[in-house]
Each structure stands twice: as C-alpha cells, then as structure tokens.
Tab-separated table of C-alpha atoms in Angstrom:
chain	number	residue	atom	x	y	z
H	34	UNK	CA	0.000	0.000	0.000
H	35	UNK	CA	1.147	4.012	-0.981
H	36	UNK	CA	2.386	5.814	1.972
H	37	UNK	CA	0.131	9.334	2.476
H	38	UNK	CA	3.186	10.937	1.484
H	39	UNK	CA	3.249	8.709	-1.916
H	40	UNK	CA	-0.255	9.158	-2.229
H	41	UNK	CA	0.182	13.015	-1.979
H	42	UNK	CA	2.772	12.866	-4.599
H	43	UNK	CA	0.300	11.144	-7.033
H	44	UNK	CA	-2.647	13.748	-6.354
H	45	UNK	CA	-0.325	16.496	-7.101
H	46	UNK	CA	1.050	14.661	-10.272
H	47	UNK	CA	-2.418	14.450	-11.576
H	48	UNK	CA	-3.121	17.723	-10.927
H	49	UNK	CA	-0.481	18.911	-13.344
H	50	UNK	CA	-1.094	16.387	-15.861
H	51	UNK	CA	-4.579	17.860	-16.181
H	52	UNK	CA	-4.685	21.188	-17.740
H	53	UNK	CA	-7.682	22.058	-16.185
H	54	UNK	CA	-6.484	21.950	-12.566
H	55	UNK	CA	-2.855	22.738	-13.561
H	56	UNK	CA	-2.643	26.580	-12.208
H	57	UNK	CA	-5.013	25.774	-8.926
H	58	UNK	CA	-3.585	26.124	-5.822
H	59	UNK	CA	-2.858	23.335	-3.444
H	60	UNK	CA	-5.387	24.516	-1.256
H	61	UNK	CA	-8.255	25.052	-3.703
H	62	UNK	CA	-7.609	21.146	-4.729
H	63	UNK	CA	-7.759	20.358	-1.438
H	64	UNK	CA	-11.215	21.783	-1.056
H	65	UNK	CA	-12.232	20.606	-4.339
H	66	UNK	CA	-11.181	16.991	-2.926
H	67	UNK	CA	-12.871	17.619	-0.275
H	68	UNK	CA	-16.116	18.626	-1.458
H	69	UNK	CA	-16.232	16.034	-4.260
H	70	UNK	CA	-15.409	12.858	-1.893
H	71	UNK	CA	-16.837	13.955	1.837
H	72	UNK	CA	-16.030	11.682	4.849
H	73	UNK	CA	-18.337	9.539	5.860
H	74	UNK	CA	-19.721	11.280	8.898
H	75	UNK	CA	-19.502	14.308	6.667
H	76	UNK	CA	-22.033	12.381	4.256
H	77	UNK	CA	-23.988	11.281	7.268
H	78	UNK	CA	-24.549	14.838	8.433
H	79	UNK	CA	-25.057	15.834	4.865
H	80	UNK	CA	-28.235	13.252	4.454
H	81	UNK	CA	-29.634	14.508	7.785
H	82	UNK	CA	-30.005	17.676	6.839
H	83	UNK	CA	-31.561	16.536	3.647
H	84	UNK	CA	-33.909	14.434	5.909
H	85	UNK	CA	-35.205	17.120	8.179
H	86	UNK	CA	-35.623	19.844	4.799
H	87	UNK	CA	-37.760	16.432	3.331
H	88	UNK	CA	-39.464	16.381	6.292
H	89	UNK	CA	-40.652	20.189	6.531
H	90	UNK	CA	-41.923	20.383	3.073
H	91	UNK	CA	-43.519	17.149	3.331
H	92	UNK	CA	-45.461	18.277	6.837
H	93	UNK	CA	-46.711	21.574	5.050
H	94	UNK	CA	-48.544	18.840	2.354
H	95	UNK	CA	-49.712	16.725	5.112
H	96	UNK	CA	-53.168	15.621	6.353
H	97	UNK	CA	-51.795	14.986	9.465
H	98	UNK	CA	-51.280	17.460	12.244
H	99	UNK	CA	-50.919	15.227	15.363
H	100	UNK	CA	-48.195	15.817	18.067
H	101	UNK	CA	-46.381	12.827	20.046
H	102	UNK	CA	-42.993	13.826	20.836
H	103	UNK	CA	-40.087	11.294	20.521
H	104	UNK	CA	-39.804	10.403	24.578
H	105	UNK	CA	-43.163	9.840	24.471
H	106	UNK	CA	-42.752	7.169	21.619
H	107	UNK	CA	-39.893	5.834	23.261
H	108	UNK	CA	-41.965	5.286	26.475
H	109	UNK	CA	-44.949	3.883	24.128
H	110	UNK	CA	-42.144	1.013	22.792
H	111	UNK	CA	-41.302	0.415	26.095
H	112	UNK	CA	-44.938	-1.141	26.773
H	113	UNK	CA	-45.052	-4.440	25.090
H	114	UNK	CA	-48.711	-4.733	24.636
H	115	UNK	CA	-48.977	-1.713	22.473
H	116	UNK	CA	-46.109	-2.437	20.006
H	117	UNK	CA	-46.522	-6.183	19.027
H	118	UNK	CA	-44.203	-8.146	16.753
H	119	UNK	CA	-46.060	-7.466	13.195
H	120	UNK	CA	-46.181	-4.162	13.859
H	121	UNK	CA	-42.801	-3.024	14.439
H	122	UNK	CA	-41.371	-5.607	11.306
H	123	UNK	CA	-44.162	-3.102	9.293
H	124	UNK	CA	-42.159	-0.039	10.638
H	125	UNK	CA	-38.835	-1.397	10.143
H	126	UNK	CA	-39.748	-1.552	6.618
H	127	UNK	CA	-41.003	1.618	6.497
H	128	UNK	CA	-37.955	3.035	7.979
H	129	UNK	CA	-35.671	1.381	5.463
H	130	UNK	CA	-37.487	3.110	2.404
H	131	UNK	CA	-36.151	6.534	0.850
H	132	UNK	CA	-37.502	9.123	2.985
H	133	UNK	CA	-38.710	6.976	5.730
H	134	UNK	CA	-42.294	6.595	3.120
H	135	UNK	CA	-44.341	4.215	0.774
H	136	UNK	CA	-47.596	4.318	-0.424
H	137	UNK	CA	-50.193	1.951	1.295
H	138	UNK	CA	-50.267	-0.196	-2.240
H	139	UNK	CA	-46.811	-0.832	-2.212
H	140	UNK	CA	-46.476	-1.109	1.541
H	141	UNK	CA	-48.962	-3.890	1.654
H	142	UNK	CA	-47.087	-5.761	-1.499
H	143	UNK	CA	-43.817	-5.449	0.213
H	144	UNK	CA	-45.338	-7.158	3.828
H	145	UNK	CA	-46.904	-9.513	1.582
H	146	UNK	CA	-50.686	-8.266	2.824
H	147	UNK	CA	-53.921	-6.994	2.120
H	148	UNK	CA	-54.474	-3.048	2.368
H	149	UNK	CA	-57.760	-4.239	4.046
H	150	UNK	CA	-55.451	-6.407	6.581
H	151	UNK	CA	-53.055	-3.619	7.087
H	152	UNK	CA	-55.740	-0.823	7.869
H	153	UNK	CA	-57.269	-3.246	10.547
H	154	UNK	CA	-53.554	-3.662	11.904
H	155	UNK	CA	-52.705	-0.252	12.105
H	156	UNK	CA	-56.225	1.005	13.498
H	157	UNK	CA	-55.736	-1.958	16.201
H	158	UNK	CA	-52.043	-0.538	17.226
H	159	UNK	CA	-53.710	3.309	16.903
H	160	UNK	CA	-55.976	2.408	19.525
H	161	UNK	CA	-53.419	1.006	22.003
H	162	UNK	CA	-51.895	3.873	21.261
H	163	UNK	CA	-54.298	6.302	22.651
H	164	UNK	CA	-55.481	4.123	25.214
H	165	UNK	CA	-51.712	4.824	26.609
H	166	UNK	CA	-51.184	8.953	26.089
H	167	UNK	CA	-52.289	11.313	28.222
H	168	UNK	CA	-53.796	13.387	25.186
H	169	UNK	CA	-56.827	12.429	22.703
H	170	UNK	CA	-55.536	13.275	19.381
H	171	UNK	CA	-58.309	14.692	16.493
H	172	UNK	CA	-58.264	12.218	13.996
H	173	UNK	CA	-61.591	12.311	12.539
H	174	UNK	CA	-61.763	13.177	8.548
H	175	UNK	CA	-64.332	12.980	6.834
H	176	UNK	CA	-66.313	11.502	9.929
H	177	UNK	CA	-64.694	8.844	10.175
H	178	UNK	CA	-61.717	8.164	12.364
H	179	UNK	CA	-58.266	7.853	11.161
H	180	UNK	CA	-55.747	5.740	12.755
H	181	UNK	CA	-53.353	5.939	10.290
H	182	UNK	CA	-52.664	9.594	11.726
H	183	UNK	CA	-50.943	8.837	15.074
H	184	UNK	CA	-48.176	6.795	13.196
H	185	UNK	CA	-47.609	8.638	9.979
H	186	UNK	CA	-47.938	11.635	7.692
H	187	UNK	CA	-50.033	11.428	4.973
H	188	UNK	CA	-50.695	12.408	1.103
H	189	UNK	CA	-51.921	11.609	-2.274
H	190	UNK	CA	-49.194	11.207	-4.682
H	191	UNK	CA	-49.173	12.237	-8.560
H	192	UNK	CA	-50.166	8.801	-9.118
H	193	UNK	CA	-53.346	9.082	-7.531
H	194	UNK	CA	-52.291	6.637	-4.184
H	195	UNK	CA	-52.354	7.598	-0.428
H	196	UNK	CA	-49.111	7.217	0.900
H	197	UNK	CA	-47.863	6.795	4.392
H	198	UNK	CA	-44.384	8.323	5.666
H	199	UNK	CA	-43.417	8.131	9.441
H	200	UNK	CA	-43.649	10.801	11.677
H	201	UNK	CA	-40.221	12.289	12.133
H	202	UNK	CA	-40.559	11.752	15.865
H	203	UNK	CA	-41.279	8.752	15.829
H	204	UNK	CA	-37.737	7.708	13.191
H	205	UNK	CA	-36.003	9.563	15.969
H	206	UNK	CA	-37.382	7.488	18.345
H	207	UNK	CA	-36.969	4.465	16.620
H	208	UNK	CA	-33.433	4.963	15.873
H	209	UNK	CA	-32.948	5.317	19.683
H	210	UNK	CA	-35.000	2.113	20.622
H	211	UNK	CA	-34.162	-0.412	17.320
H	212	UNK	CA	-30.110	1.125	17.011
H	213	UNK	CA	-29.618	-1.621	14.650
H	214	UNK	CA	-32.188	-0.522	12.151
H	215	UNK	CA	-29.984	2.741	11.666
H	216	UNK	CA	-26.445	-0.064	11.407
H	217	UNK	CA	-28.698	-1.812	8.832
H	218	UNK	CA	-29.516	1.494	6.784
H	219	UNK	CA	-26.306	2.439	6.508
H	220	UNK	CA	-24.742	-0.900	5.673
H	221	UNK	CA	-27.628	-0.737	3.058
H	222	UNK	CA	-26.923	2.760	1.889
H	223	UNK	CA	-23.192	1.668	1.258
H	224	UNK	CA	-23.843	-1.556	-0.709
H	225	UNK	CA	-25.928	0.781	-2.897
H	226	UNK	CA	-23.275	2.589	-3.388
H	227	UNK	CA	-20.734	0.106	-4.633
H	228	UNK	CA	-23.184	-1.040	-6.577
H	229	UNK	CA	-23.632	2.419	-8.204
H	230	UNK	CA	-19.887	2.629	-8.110
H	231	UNK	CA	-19.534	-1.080	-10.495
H	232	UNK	CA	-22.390	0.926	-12.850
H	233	UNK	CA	-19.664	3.251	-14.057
H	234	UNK	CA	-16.251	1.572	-13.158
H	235	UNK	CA	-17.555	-1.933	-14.662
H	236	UNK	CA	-14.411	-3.931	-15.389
H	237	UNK	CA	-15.499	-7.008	-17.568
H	238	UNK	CA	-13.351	-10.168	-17.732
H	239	UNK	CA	-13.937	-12.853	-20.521
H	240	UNK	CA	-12.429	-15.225	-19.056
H	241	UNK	CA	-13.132	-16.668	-15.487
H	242	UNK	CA	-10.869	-15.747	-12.499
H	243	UNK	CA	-9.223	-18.019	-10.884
H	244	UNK	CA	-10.811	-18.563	-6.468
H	245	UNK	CA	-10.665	-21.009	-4.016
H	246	UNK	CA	-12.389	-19.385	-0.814
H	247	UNK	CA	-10.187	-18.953	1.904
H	248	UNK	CA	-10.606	-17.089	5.371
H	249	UNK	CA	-9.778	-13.230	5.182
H	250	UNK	CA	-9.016	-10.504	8.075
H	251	UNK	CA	-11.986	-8.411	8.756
H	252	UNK	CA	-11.885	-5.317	6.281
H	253	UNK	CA	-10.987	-2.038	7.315
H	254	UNK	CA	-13.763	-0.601	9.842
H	255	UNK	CA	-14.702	2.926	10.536
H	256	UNK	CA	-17.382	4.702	12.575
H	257	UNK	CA	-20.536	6.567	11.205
H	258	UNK	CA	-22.476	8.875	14.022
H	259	UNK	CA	-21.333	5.969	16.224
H	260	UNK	CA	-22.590	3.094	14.383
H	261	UNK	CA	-19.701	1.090	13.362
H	262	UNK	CA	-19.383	-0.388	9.711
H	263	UNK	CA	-16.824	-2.246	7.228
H	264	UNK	CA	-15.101	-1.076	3.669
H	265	UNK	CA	-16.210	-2.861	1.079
H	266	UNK	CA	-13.890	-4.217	-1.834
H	267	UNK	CA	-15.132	-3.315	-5.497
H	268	UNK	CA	-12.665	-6.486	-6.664
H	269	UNK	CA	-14.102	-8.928	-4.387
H	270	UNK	CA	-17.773	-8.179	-5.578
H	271	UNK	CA	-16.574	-8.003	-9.385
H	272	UNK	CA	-14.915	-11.416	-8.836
H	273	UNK	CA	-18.240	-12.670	-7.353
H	274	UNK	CA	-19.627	-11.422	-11.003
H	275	UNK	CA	-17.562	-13.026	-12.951
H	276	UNK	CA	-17.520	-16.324	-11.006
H	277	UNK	CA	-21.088	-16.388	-11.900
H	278	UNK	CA	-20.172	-15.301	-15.319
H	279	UNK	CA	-22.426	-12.588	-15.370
H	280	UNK	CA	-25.955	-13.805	-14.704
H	281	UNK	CA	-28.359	-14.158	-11.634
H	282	UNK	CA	-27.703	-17.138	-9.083
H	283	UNK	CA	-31.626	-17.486	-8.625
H	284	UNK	CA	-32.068	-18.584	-12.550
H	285	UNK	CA	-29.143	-17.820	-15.052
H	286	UNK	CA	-32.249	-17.435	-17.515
H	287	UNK	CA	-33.544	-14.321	-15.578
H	288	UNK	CA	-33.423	-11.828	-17.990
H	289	UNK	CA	-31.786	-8.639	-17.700
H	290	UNK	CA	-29.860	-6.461	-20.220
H	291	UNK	CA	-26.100	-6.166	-21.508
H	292	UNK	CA	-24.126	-3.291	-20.244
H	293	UNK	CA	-23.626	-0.227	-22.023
H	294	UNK	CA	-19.788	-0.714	-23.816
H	295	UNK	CA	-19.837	-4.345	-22.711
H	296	UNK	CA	-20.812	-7.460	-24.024
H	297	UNK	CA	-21.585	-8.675	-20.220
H	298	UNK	CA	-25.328	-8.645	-19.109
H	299	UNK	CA	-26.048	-6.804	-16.135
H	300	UNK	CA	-26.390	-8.011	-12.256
H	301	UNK	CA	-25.831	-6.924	-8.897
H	302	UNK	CA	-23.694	-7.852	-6.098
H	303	UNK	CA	-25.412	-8.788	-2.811
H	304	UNK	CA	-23.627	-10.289	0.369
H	305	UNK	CA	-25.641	-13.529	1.439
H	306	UNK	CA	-24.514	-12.773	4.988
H	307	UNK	CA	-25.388	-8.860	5.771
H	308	UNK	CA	-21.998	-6.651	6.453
H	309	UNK	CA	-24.468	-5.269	9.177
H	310	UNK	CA	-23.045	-8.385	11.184
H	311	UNK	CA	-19.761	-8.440	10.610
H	312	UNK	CA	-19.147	-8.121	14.387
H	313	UNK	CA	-20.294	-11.526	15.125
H	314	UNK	CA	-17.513	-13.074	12.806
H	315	UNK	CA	-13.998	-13.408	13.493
H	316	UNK	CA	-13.452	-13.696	9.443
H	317	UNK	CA	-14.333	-11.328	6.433
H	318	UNK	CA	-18.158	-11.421	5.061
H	319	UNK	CA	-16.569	-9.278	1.980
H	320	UNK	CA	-15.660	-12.090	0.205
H	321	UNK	CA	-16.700	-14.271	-2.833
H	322	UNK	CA	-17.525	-16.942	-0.842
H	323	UNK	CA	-20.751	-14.806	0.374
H	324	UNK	CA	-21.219	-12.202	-2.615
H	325	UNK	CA	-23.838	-13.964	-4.890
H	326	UNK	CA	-24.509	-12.127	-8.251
H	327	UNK	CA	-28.361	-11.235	-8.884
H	328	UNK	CA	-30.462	-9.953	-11.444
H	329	UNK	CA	-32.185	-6.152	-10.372
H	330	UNK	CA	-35.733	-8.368	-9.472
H	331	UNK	CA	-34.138	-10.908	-7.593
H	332	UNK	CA	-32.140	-8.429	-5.634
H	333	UNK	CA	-35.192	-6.358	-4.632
H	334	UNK	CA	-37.220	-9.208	-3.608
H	335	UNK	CA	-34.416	-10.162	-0.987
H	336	UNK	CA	-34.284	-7.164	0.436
H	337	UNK	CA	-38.502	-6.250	0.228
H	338	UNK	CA	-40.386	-9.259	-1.415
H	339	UNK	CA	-43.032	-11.675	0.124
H	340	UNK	CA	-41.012	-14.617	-1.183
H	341	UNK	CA	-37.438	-13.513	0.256
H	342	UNK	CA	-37.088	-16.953	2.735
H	343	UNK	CA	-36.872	-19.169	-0.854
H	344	UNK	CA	-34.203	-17.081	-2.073
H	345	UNK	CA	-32.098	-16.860	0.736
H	346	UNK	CA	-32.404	-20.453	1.470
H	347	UNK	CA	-31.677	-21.776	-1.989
H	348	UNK	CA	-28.337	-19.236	-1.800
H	349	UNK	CA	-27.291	-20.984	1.055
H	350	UNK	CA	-27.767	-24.293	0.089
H	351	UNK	CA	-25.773	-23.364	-2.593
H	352	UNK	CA	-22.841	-21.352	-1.096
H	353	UNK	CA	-22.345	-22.941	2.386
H	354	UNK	CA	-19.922	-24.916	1.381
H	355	UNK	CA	-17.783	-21.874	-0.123
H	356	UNK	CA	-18.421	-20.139	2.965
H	357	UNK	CA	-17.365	-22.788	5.180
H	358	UNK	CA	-14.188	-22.734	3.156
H	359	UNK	CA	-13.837	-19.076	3.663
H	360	UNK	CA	-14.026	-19.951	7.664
H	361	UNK	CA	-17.756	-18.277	7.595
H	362	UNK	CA	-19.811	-20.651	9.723
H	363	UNK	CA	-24.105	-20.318	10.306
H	364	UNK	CA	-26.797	-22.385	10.358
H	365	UNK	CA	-29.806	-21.119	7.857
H	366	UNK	CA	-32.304	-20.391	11.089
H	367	UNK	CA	-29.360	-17.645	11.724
H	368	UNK	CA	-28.864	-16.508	8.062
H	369	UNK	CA	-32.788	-16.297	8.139
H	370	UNK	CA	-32.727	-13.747	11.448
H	371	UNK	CA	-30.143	-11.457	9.511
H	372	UNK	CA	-33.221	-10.692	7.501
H	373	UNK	CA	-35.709	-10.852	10.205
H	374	UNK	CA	-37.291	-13.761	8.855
H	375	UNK	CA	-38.529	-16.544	10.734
C-alpha cells in the first residue's frame, strides 16, 4: 500500500497532468477533494439535513397534524402490549425506504398483505396507542376516524395513491429504541453505493478468475455517528460477477440487459450474509464466498419481497460450502434472522 506521502505525490502529479487543474492552488484542490469525496460522517450529516428539509416540506402537504414527541414514543415502545411483533417488522420496513415513506399499495405488497389487513392492523395498534397517552388526538376526517394519523404523515401522490411516511418523531425514536435498524440502513446505503460505483467503473473479464475461498481478516472498519461499519472491496464483488459469469444465481435465464460498452449482461452484487453483522464473525463477510450475483428483481425481492425466505435459502444451500471454506460458519435459522425472517 502508498504511503500518504506517496499518495500526496500522485494527487499532485495528476493535478499537473490535467490542464484544467494545472494553475489551482494546493489549497483550492484540497477543497475541491474535499467537497467532491466527503467523509463519511460528513455524508452522514449531509443526508440529515436533507432528511429534516424532506421532512418540513412534506409536513406543510400533510393531512396529518398530530403531536407525540419522541420520549413519548420511546416510552410507548417500552410497553409491550402496544407495540406487538407485526407491527414493528411493518415499521422497520417503512424506515428502510427513501424518505422513511411508501404508499399503502406498495407497503402492503412489500409485507406480503392486504391493504384491508393492514388498515385493521394499524387502526388496532392506533388504539393502544391512545389508550396509553395522556392526550386524545383529532383524527376524525371525513367523519370517520383515522388511525393511520398517530403513526404517519399522509398524502396523495401524482399517481393518484395515499401514501404513508413516518412521523419524524417517531424515526427519531426508533433509531434510539431499534439502534440496529440505523447499522442496517447504513450498511444498506453503502452496498448501494458500490453497486452504483460497479455501474460506471464496470471492469469485464472474458475469461473466469481463478478462487478457491479462503478465510480473510476483517476489512478495514470505521465509525458513522457511532454506528460502526466495514469497507467494502469493489474487486471482491466483481470477482463474485464473474464467477457467476455474469448472470443471476436465482435462474441464469432471468433476464436482464447487456451493459452499455460491454458485451456482459447486467447483475448486482449482494452479500448472502449482511456486512451489518460483521461483528459476530472473526473472518471477512466481503468475500466471494458470500457475494452472490443477482439480477435487479431478484435483488429487490431479498431485500422487500413476500417470497425472500426461498431465495435466501436456496443461496445458502448453494454457497455454504464456499463459505465454510472461507471460515464463515451459520446455520440457515441464523442466516434467516439477519433478515428478520422466521
């Protein structure tokens, strides 16, 4: 590996190489640098404030005008016979989803229920709810008395459908009481972005690499607002590509599409085994052995379809030998938990 000094020499070789940046000052390519690649807790900060400006505009467009502040959910989670299991996995999903929202359609396709089952579910947890505060929120509209309103903001979108987003109290609160939901949106966050990072720096091999799995050091780990989480290496996931020469591990017949200036079709990169978790193994999870190549459908319905468990468990059956190799060891009951799946 390049010393910083060595690394500092090569910065400052491109910069006179390229004409562009040839008369800046040292200082205005360090800010340049700066700007163009933040930190990571830089980033995180970044995205907050992006969350909290999403949050304003989206309250001024809101039917919803309730107040709960974020103790007060915190003491509500606290009291197991108002949050039962179904509902927080519902909110956990929720949570996951850009801007914390997703319309009641989609919601109910992702939890793999009816919209008339997940009304009846959230009206049931609304009223356990209120039968614990202090205060009787108005939620009548229309006459009629909506539930929905102590949980979540609400609109129509362009489409025409009523979508629910979670109070930003109640995230806050959440990230306090479930701290690994924030370790898994992060972990999630970065795997989206090597995967945005292979979309432009896509290196395709003809031929198949040479691997035998074998155990690795835990990758470099750094902290994000406290939450700690693991590097990830672009050439381990683009040797899990080519091992699988390009298609999706579910079906090689799923189809997909080539890549622009590439004869290779397209898939993604997913780690079988969650980087979320890498604390509970003394051995890398950024490895071949448990990077499985999948087409864009396949991928999605891991992370949010009804059908995930079939997936996961044919992966397994199919890698656990690798990973064994690669000194990973799990049973599928604990591969299954990773995705809170029973």
């Amino acid at each position: 590996k390049a010393t910083m000094i060595e690394k500092q020499r090569l910065l400052l070789n491109w910069k006179y190489d390229c004409e562009s940046l040839r008369n800046w000052s040292n200082y205005l390519l360090m800010r340049f640098l700066y700007d163009k690649f933040p930190t990571p807790s830089r980033q995180l900060n970044f995205n907050k404030t992006i969350q909290k400006e999403k949050d304003i505009e989206y309250s001024k467009k809101s039917k919803s005008k309730i107040k709960i502040t974020k103790n007060e959910w915190i003491e509500l989670f606290k009291l197991k016979t108002v949050f039962l299991a179904d509902d927080i996995e519902l909110l956990s999903t929720l949570f996951n989803l850009d801007n914390h929202a997703c319309t009641r359609y989609e919601l109910g396709i992702i939890q793999g229920i009816s919209s008339s089952y997940m009304d009846s579910q959230i009206r049931n947890l609304g009223q356990r709810i209120l039968n614990n505060l202090d205060t009787s929120p108005k939620l009548k509209d229309d006459g009629k008395e909506r539930y929905w309103k102590i949980l979540f903001l609400g609109r129509e979108t362009e489409s025409k459908l009523f979508e629910w987003k979670i109070r930003p109290e109640l995230v806050s609160a959440m990230e306090i009481v479930f701290p690994n939901l924030e370790s898994n949106k992060l972990n999630e966050d970065l795997d989206n972005k090597l995967i945005d990072q292979l979309k432009k720096d896509f290196i395709f091999s003809e031929e198949k690499m040479a691997y035998s799995p074998e155990r690795k050091p835990k990758p470099e780990q750094y902290c994000i607002n406290n939450t700690k989480v693991y590097k990830r290496d672009r050439k381990e996931a683009l040797l899990a590509l080519n091992l699988a020469s390009y298609k999706c591990e579910i079906d090689k017949n799923h189809l997909t599409f080539i890549r622009r200036n590439s004869i290779a079709t397209y898939t993604e990169p997913h780690h079988l085994i969650p980087l979320a978790y890498q604390e509970q193994f003394d051995v890398s999870l950024d490895v071949a052995a448990n990077i499985v190549s999948l087409c864009s459908n396949c991928h999605n319905l891991i992370h949010y379809g009804k059908d995930a468990k079939e997936l996961i468990e044919l992966l397994f059956k199919t890698r656990k030998m690798q990973l064994e190799k690669a000194g990973i060891k799990l049973n599928l009951n604990k591969l299954l938990s990773f995705y809170n799946i029973k």
